[in-house]
Amino acid sequence: MLKKILVANRGEIALRIMRAAREMNIPTVSVYSEADSDALHVRRAQEAVLLGPPPASESYLAIDKIIAAAKKTRCDAVHPGYGFLAENAEFAQAVQNAGLTFIGPQPRAIRALGNKLGARSMMSKANVPTVPGGEIKSGTIEDFKKLAITIGYPVLVKAAAGGGGKGMRIVNDESHLQDAVEAAQREAKSAFGDATVYLEKYLARPRHIEVQVIADQFGHTVHLFERECSIQRRHQKIIEETPSTALTPELRRKMGEAAVAAAKAASYISAGTVEFLLDNGNFYFLEVNTRIQVEHPITEMVTGIDLVKEQFRIASGEKLSFTQEEVKVRGHATECRIYAEDPATGFLPSPGKIVYLSEPSGANLRIDSGVYSGCDVPIFYDPILSKVITYGRNREESTDRMVLALKDYRLIGIKNNVRFLIDCLNHPEYRAGNIFTGFIDQHLPEWSELEPRREFDVAVAGAVLAAMHRPAAADATTQESVSPWQTLGGWEL
Ligand code: MV4
């Protein structure tokens, strides 16, 4: 087994990885930037190494500093988490070159799947369905036009080196094709250093459904069913659930098999996610995410499998601890991401001090959090604060439990999306399971007319804290007591 793991990340995912290690009696080392000296992943760490100044380029993205920290603290493995260096093949290679174990896929698989066009061809060879479309070898505009006619408009221009929605352009008719292709090429060149673009049939109202896969070094590759991730805005997911309401048992089996075929085609090792678009009962391969994902806990909730612990076992050369037949889904799980973002200003980041935080707890409820009362949320990184994950015997139970959990999520000092999440979960179309990737953009205008969101500023928060810290009354049960939350318009239950 691994002896000591450096966690090359911050926030909730760093804590989640550290917890898995603790459960397996593996010590961990945190790394941090000057903006994070009081962060939870540092406070909870047995050892922590300062990387440098706040900008990620000088800290969480500084490959040499991270490897030096691992060496200095005598780690034998590195877990990258998600974001930062998680899907950077050069980092994975540098970790291996330093004689350390990278807890994730092989650099070669990260590189191969990082090119979306290359991944697309690889998957269509492996008989994984892809969206009609493809590459234009010659690159002349006439060939783009021919292909677009074969595919049928509208088409989507995508960057080969892109992913996550960067550099995409919808084209509705031939008169706009040339401009779109040239603009996409320029954008791709400057963003990724590779101007290659390709065409796909544009699917207008798809669902985003992904399949969790995991593979060991001995060729055992299994899937852990799907996650429905359609509730997102600007490619940032905010609510995920499993199972998806859109899949029949037949579709679910086919997508699981396709995901395993995709992973095998890439000789994939470790945990990964195969993304699909579902449109009119047909599913199409999109891309493979070569990392542990933010939303992995919902899969853990319904399968009982700890994906991070399994990653440790695989990285240390052990066999998968379960077979495909042993993976059973029970019940329903939902995840909401709590972001320091202000829905009222178009979701601008809202860094600052968390003056007061009380996170919910209860049966069938999991909170993966990276914050605490009094902590600072720096402007330098992704504004995700924590994740609330609920479990229920069915979708309604899981969703209802989530709404209650969010009502109990008391966060003062910075703007956040908790109230917005409640509105989403209570939307009749969400309740009916009628969700697709444009759900938020389509329904947002309705929400702006709802009652104004109640915001607390720091001064009000101070008054709340003072009131909450008053000594308990001698006979609290008979006392006429009004909670400070009610006084200040806290959310009614
Ligand atoms: C598409 C698509 C429609 N048709 N491809 C966005 C992220 C990148 N991974 C691929 N994406 C899309 N590809 C075709 N042929 C729509 C999207 C898309 C999307 C996909 C998943 C989740 C959210 C999305 C939001 C907008 C567009």
XYZ file of C-alpha atoms and ligand atoms in Angstrom:
520
model
C 0.000 0.000 0.000
C 1.009 3.631 -0.468
C 3.097 4.943 2.443
C 2.436 8.678 2.411
C 0.373 10.799 0.052
C 0.852 14.407 -0.956
C -2.508 16.010 -1.748
C -1.865 18.549 -4.519
C -5.079 20.482 -4.050
C -7.097 22.640 -1.651
C -10.629 23.010 -0.312
C -13.204 20.270 0.056
C -11.529 17.795 -2.310
C -8.224 17.972 -0.427
C -10.116 17.165 2.799
C -12.074 14.381 1.151
C -8.860 12.741 -0.091
C -7.178 13.170 3.304
C -10.135 11.468 5.003
C -9.946 8.441 2.714
C -6.235 8.188 3.495
C -6.879 8.410 7.238
C -9.395 5.582 6.978
C -6.628 3.482 5.460
C -4.002 4.663 7.958
C -2.000 6.429 5.272
C -0.466 9.738 6.389
C -0.942 12.742 4.106
C 0.830 16.004 3.390
C -0.997 19.194 2.393
C 0.397 21.932 0.229
C -0.855 25.500 0.314
C -0.407 29.033 -0.943
C 0.045 32.187 1.116
C -3.695 32.862 0.629
C -4.495 29.541 2.346
C -2.365 29.576 5.496
C -5.542 29.357 7.630
C -7.431 27.085 5.239
C -9.020 23.904 6.525
C -6.870 21.571 4.437
C -3.840 23.074 6.169
C -5.316 23.069 9.672
C -6.371 19.430 9.359
C -3.086 18.261 7.878
C -0.469 16.326 9.800
C 2.115 18.140 7.688
C 1.762 21.101 5.352
C 4.219 22.667 2.930
C 3.971 26.292 1.780
C 4.268 26.461 -2.002
C 4.351 30.199 -2.588
C 2.285 33.304 -3.351
C -1.497 33.146 -3.930
C -1.651 32.978 -7.744
C -2.155 29.347 -8.754
C 0.704 29.612 -11.247
C 3.048 30.115 -8.291
C 1.440 27.579 -5.977
C -1.119 24.881 -6.887
C 0.044 24.820 -10.515
C 3.781 24.953 -9.755
C 4.811 21.430 -10.755
C 8.413 21.677 -9.537
C 7.431 23.095 -6.139
C 4.857 20.358 -5.588
C 7.276 17.584 -6.483
C 9.957 19.141 -4.270
C 7.425 19.228 -1.400
C 6.615 15.537 -1.923
C 10.304 14.630 -1.905
C 11.084 16.754 1.150
C 8.292 15.157 3.185
C 9.152 11.657 1.916
C 5.855 10.991 0.214
C 5.640 8.102 -2.237
C 2.455 9.206 -4.015
C 0.599 12.310 -5.187
C -3.165 12.757 -5.541
C -4.073 15.713 -7.775
C -7.803 16.027 -6.870
C -9.776 17.881 -9.565
C -8.936 21.114 -11.368
C -5.398 22.547 -11.095
C -2.974 19.842 -12.352
C -5.412 16.927 -12.300
C -5.580 16.511 -16.084
C -2.103 17.738 -16.905
C -0.154 14.900 -18.554
C 3.168 16.713 -17.988
C 2.478 16.796 -14.259
C 1.575 13.101 -14.116
C 4.770 12.349 -16.052
C 6.888 14.590 -13.807
C 5.499 12.813 -10.729
C 6.464 9.448 -12.216
C 9.881 10.719 -13.314
C 10.546 11.756 -9.713
C 9.967 8.138 -8.667
C 6.558 8.860 -7.157
C 3.176 7.252 -7.849
C 0.602 9.444 -9.590
C -2.835 8.548 -8.197
C -4.716 8.696 -11.465
C -4.443 7.477 -15.040
C -1.218 7.080 -16.996
C 0.185 10.262 -18.608
C -0.330 8.646 -22.010
C -4.086 8.182 -21.381
C -4.446 11.748 -20.063
C -2.719 13.056 -23.183
C -4.696 10.899 -25.621
C -8.064 11.789 -24.082
C -7.150 15.453 -23.636
C -7.450 15.925 -27.385
C -11.217 15.816 -27.931
C -10.950 15.086 -31.636
C -8.453 12.295 -31.021
C -10.686 10.884 -28.286
C -13.670 11.035 -30.663
C -11.869 9.017 -33.359
C -10.578 6.553 -30.769
C -14.129 5.989 -29.490
C -15.779 5.657 -32.872
C -13.179 2.966 -33.725
C -14.185 1.217 -30.494
C -17.863 1.319 -31.580
C -18.817 3.901 -28.960
C -21.477 6.121 -30.576
C -20.299 9.661 -31.377
C -22.301 12.657 -32.610
C -22.411 12.745 -36.444
C -19.490 14.849 -37.612
C -15.730 14.716 -37.716
C -12.459 16.113 -38.842
C -11.701 18.053 -42.000
C -8.262 16.799 -43.010
C -7.574 19.402 -45.715
C -8.968 22.243 -43.627
C -10.316 24.131 -46.649
C -13.604 25.926 -46.162
C -15.138 24.017 -49.083
C -14.550 20.763 -47.225
C -16.091 22.207 -44.066
C -19.143 23.165 -46.125
C -19.424 19.688 -47.644
C -19.217 18.033 -44.257
C -21.758 20.456 -42.756
C -24.237 19.570 -45.494
C -23.707 15.859 -44.873
C -24.246 16.359 -41.139
C -27.147 18.789 -41.605
C -27.448 22.230 -39.973
C -27.274 23.380 -37.246
C -23.686 22.291 -36.690
C -21.301 22.965 -33.837
C -17.687 23.996 -34.414
C -15.498 22.567 -31.654
C -11.821 22.957 -30.821
C -9.821 19.701 -30.869
C -7.779 20.772 -27.867
C -10.834 22.259 -26.134
C -13.322 20.660 -23.812
C -15.543 21.987 -21.100
C -17.289 24.134 -23.715
C -14.347 26.364 -24.603
C -14.113 27.558 -28.202
C -17.457 26.161 -29.403
C -19.640 27.895 -32.026
C -23.142 27.068 -33.234
C -23.743 27.581 -36.938
C -27.294 27.620 -38.279
C -26.639 27.928 -42.005
C -23.849 27.921 -44.552
C -23.568 31.716 -44.732
C -22.146 31.792 -41.209
C -19.893 28.756 -41.435
C -16.686 30.376 -42.655
C -16.725 33.156 -40.046
C -17.453 30.684 -37.263
C -14.704 28.279 -38.334
C -12.130 31.061 -38.586
C -13.123 32.610 -35.270
C -13.020 29.196 -33.572
C -9.589 28.511 -35.086
C -8.199 31.819 -33.800
C -9.712 31.283 -30.380
C -8.404 27.714 -30.188
C -4.938 28.827 -31.305
C -4.665 31.468 -28.604
C -6.332 29.425 -25.825
C -4.719 26.021 -26.477
C -1.906 26.672 -28.950
C -3.658 24.345 -31.412
C -5.989 25.766 -34.074
C -7.536 22.414 -35.081
C -11.347 22.518 -35.103
C -13.972 19.957 -36.124
C -17.685 19.807 -36.786
C -20.516 17.990 -35.070
C -24.262 17.955 -35.501
C -25.582 20.465 -32.943
C -28.004 18.862 -30.503
C -30.298 21.580 -29.194
C -31.758 20.183 -25.966
C -29.494 17.383 -24.818
C -29.104 15.957 -21.373
C -25.619 15.622 -19.998
C -25.245 12.143 -18.593
C -21.913 10.728 -17.530
C -20.832 7.265 -16.487
C -18.323 6.604 -13.718
C -15.697 4.045 -14.636
C -12.819 2.571 -12.695
C -10.062 0.258 -13.853
C -7.095 -1.449 -12.242
C -3.667 -2.209 -13.717
C -4.745 -5.747 -14.662
C -7.363 -4.790 -17.239
C -10.383 -5.090 -14.936
C -12.616 -2.228 -16.033
C -16.043 -1.669 -14.526
C -18.628 1.094 -14.555
C -20.600 2.447 -11.605
C -23.615 3.656 -13.540
C -24.582 7.183 -14.446
C -24.832 10.677 -13.049
C -27.291 13.194 -14.455
C -25.481 16.536 -14.698
C -27.795 18.655 -16.827
C -28.359 21.359 -14.202
C -25.445 23.643 -14.960
C -24.711 27.119 -16.192
C -21.808 28.123 -18.387
C -20.442 24.600 -18.090
C -20.363 24.816 -14.314
C -22.532 22.071 -12.846
C -24.566 22.956 -9.781
C -26.886 20.007 -9.144
C -26.155 16.374 -9.971
C -28.172 13.271 -9.261
C -28.214 9.556 -9.799
C -29.967 7.603 -11.231
C -31.051 9.774 -14.175
C -34.801 9.945 -14.750
C -34.110 9.766 -18.486
C -32.671 6.254 -18.710
C -34.513 3.014 -19.268
C -32.808 -0.123 -17.926
C -31.887 -0.930 -21.535
C -30.266 2.487 -22.180
C -28.498 2.320 -18.836
C -26.982 -1.046 -19.702
C -25.888 0.185 -23.140
C -24.315 3.362 -21.771
C -22.499 1.404 -19.066
C -21.113 -0.981 -21.672
C -20.141 1.913 -23.956
C -18.324 3.614 -21.066
C -16.359 0.448 -20.297
C -15.508 0.076 -24.007
C -14.348 3.715 -24.049
C -12.108 3.198 -21.011
C -10.661 -0.003 -22.449
C -9.973 1.688 -25.804
C -7.809 4.218 -23.944
C -6.149 1.532 -21.729
C -7.524 3.588 -18.886
C -6.408 2.994 -15.277
C -7.942 4.565 -12.116
C -11.260 6.414 -11.740
C -12.580 8.326 -14.741
C -15.786 9.633 -16.226
C -17.174 9.077 -19.689
C -19.443 11.975 -20.675
C -22.368 11.492 -23.024
C -25.076 13.653 -24.498
C -28.522 12.068 -24.499
C -30.859 13.314 -27.195
C -34.144 11.738 -28.258
C -33.289 8.445 -26.632
C -29.888 8.266 -28.345
C -26.609 8.733 -26.541
C -23.372 10.077 -27.962
C -19.826 10.114 -26.588
C -18.565 13.595 -25.675
C -15.303 13.271 -23.769
C -13.537 11.451 -20.955
C -12.655 13.301 -17.768
C -9.437 11.753 -16.503
C -9.864 12.710 -12.849
C -11.936 12.115 -9.755
C -14.862 14.470 -10.250
C -16.565 16.976 -7.995
C -19.797 14.954 -8.165
C -18.271 11.530 -7.374
C -20.009 11.319 -3.941
C -23.477 10.660 -5.406
C -22.108 7.499 -7.003
C -20.580 6.548 -3.649
C -23.937 7.095 -1.933
C -25.899 4.739 -4.190
C -23.202 2.065 -4.626
C -21.509 2.109 -1.212
C -18.103 2.134 -2.936
C -15.427 4.613 -1.836
C -13.900 5.783 -5.110
C -10.916 7.555 -3.579
C -9.904 4.562 -1.464
C -10.245 2.435 -4.563
C -7.931 4.870 -6.398
C -5.333 4.356 -3.659
C -5.577 0.567 -3.976
C -5.288 0.694 -7.757
C -2.317 3.086 -7.616
C -0.493 0.755 -5.225
C -0.925 -2.136 -7.664
C -3.854 -3.928 -6.059
C -6.725 -5.441 -7.978
C -10.159 -3.825 -8.023
C -11.936 -4.873 -4.837
C -15.239 -5.632 -6.629
C -16.567 -6.977 -9.920
C -19.132 -5.481 -12.295
C -21.767 -7.878 -11.015
C -21.161 -6.692 -7.460
C -21.915 -3.053 -8.286
C -25.532 -2.497 -7.297
C -27.382 0.795 -7.200
C -29.741 1.368 -4.333
C -31.950 4.444 -3.914
C -31.261 7.936 -5.175
C -28.639 10.582 -4.412
C -28.471 14.313 -5.113
C -25.566 16.732 -4.836
C -25.714 20.511 -4.619
C -22.574 22.582 -4.967
C -22.357 25.576 -2.647
C -20.542 28.400 -4.414
C -19.388 31.812 -3.201
C -21.219 33.411 -6.100
C -23.984 36.003 -6.189
C -26.990 34.913 -8.287
C -28.274 38.519 -8.213
C -25.251 39.813 -10.168
C -25.059 37.102 -12.787
C -23.116 34.813 -10.449
C -20.111 37.042 -9.865
C -17.655 35.474 -7.421
C -18.088 36.718 -3.866
C -14.860 36.180 -1.957
C -14.366 37.410 1.605
C -14.752 36.317 5.195
C -17.313 33.749 6.234
C -18.572 35.449 9.383
C -20.820 32.612 10.451
C -21.319 29.102 9.128
C -23.540 26.317 10.361
C -23.781 23.356 8.034
C -26.662 20.878 8.258
C -26.298 17.340 9.511
C -28.614 14.399 9.736
C -29.492 10.965 8.496
C -28.687 10.242 4.841
C -26.872 13.518 4.497
C -23.208 14.030 3.632
C -21.383 17.349 3.627
C -18.012 17.612 1.914
C -16.851 21.031 3.014
C -13.663 23.040 2.837
C -14.749 26.021 4.928
C -15.488 26.988 8.532
C -16.894 29.903 10.535
C -14.366 32.705 10.361
C -12.393 31.482 7.364
C -11.446 33.580 4.365
C -12.504 32.646 0.857
C -9.701 33.862 -1.416
C -10.427 35.403 -4.828
C -7.672 33.428 -6.485
C -9.352 30.048 -6.914
C -12.577 28.322 -7.909
C -15.393 29.649 -5.674
C -16.717 26.195 -4.632
C -17.104 26.117 -0.839
C -18.693 22.779 -0.118
C -21.069 20.121 -1.394
C -24.273 18.909 0.168
C -25.118 15.320 -0.761
C -28.383 13.621 0.189
C -29.611 10.076 -0.126
C -33.190 8.835 -0.332
C -35.033 5.662 -1.235
C -36.271 7.505 -4.320
C -35.826 10.831 -6.121
C -38.515 12.662 -4.221
C -37.105 11.667 -0.855
C -33.581 12.654 -1.851
C -34.763 15.998 -3.276
C -36.969 16.819 -0.273
C -34.106 16.002 2.054
C -31.844 18.289 0.035
C -34.273 21.208 0.305
C -34.370 20.830 4.093
C -30.593 20.512 4.279
C -30.172 23.706 2.251
C -32.644 25.542 4.481
C -30.439 24.537 7.388
C -27.295 25.698 5.583
C -26.591 28.996 7.351
C -23.835 30.988 5.725
C -23.253 34.647 6.525
C -20.642 37.085 5.282
C -20.354 36.267 1.596
C -22.943 35.978 -1.156
C -23.764 32.421 -2.106
C -26.108 30.300 -4.202
C -27.934 28.397 -1.430
C -31.267 30.092 -1.973
C -30.906 29.732 -5.735
C -30.386 25.979 -5.323
C -33.605 25.701 -3.301
C -35.486 27.507 -6.092
C -34.046 25.064 -8.635
C -34.982 21.989 -6.617
C -38.518 23.238 -6.066
C -39.103 24.173 -9.691
C -42.018 22.112 -11.073
C -39.960 21.127 -14.124
C -37.113 19.903 -11.909
C -39.575 17.951 -9.785
C -41.038 16.425 -12.951
C -37.566 15.387 -14.078
C -37.798 17.633 -17.160
C -34.236 18.827 -17.145
C -31.698 19.492 -19.891
C -28.489 21.490 -20.244
C -30.398 24.739 -20.869
C -32.590 24.380 -17.748
C -31.119 27.307 -15.815
C -30.837 29.682 -18.767
C -34.424 28.905 -19.740
C -35.937 29.287 -16.278
C -33.727 32.023 -14.785
C -35.989 34.878 -15.969
C -38.897 33.378 -13.979
C -36.780 33.300 -10.859
C -35.793 36.954 -10.992
C -39.462 37.749 -10.356
C -39.633 35.674 -7.217
C -39.443 37.368 -3.829
C -36.218 39.331 -3.393
C -33.432 37.251 -1.938
C -32.715 38.075 1.653
C -29.118 39.066 2.101
C -27.256 39.732 5.301
C -24.360 42.115 5.463
C -21.507 41.749 7.848
C -22.911 44.230 10.363
C -26.187 42.339 10.592
C -24.241 39.121 10.884
C -22.430 40.562 13.903
C -25.780 41.234 15.595
C -26.910 37.689 14.853
C -23.770 36.261 16.376
C -24.135 38.401 19.497
C -27.731 37.229 19.899
C -26.834 33.595 19.356
C -24.082 33.657 21.913
C -26.285 34.880 24.768
C -26.399 32.429 27.666
C -29.099 29.782 27.554
C -32.266 30.627 29.437
C -32.879 28.767 32.676
C -36.037 27.203 31.360
C -35.684 27.240 27.621
C -38.664 25.005 26.952
C -41.237 27.414 28.295
C -39.489 30.592 27.322
C -41.139 32.747 24.695
C -38.121 32.602 22.446
C -37.641 34.079 19.038
C -34.572 32.876 17.241
C -32.351 35.561 15.768
C -32.971 33.916 12.398
C -36.647 34.648 12.612
C -35.963 38.212 13.763
C -33.762 38.819 10.768
C -35.965 37.067 8.269
C -34.163 33.764 8.222
C -35.700 31.290 5.858
C -39.015 30.049 7.042
C -39.240 26.276 7.142
C -22.347 19.555 -27.680
C -23.631 20.115 -27.476
C -24.571 19.929 -28.456
N -24.263 19.243 -29.570
N -22.091 18.867 -28.803
C -20.289 21.481 -23.884
C -19.077 21.057 -23.161
C -18.352 20.129 -24.048
N -17.866 19.027 -23.294
C -19.341 19.714 -25.079
N -20.511 20.527 -24.877
C -21.579 20.400 -25.681
N -21.377 19.688 -26.800
C -23.041 18.733 -29.712
N -22.759 18.049 -30.834
C -23.867 20.815 -26.314
C -22.844 20.960 -25.402
C -23.197 21.683 -24.219
C -23.196 21.096 -22.976
C -22.799 19.781 -22.781
C -22.799 19.214 -21.537
C -23.213 19.958 -20.438
C -23.597 21.238 -20.604
C -23.599 21.825 -21.859
C -24.005 23.145 -22.003
C -23.993 23.722 -23.229
C -23.588 22.998 -24.337
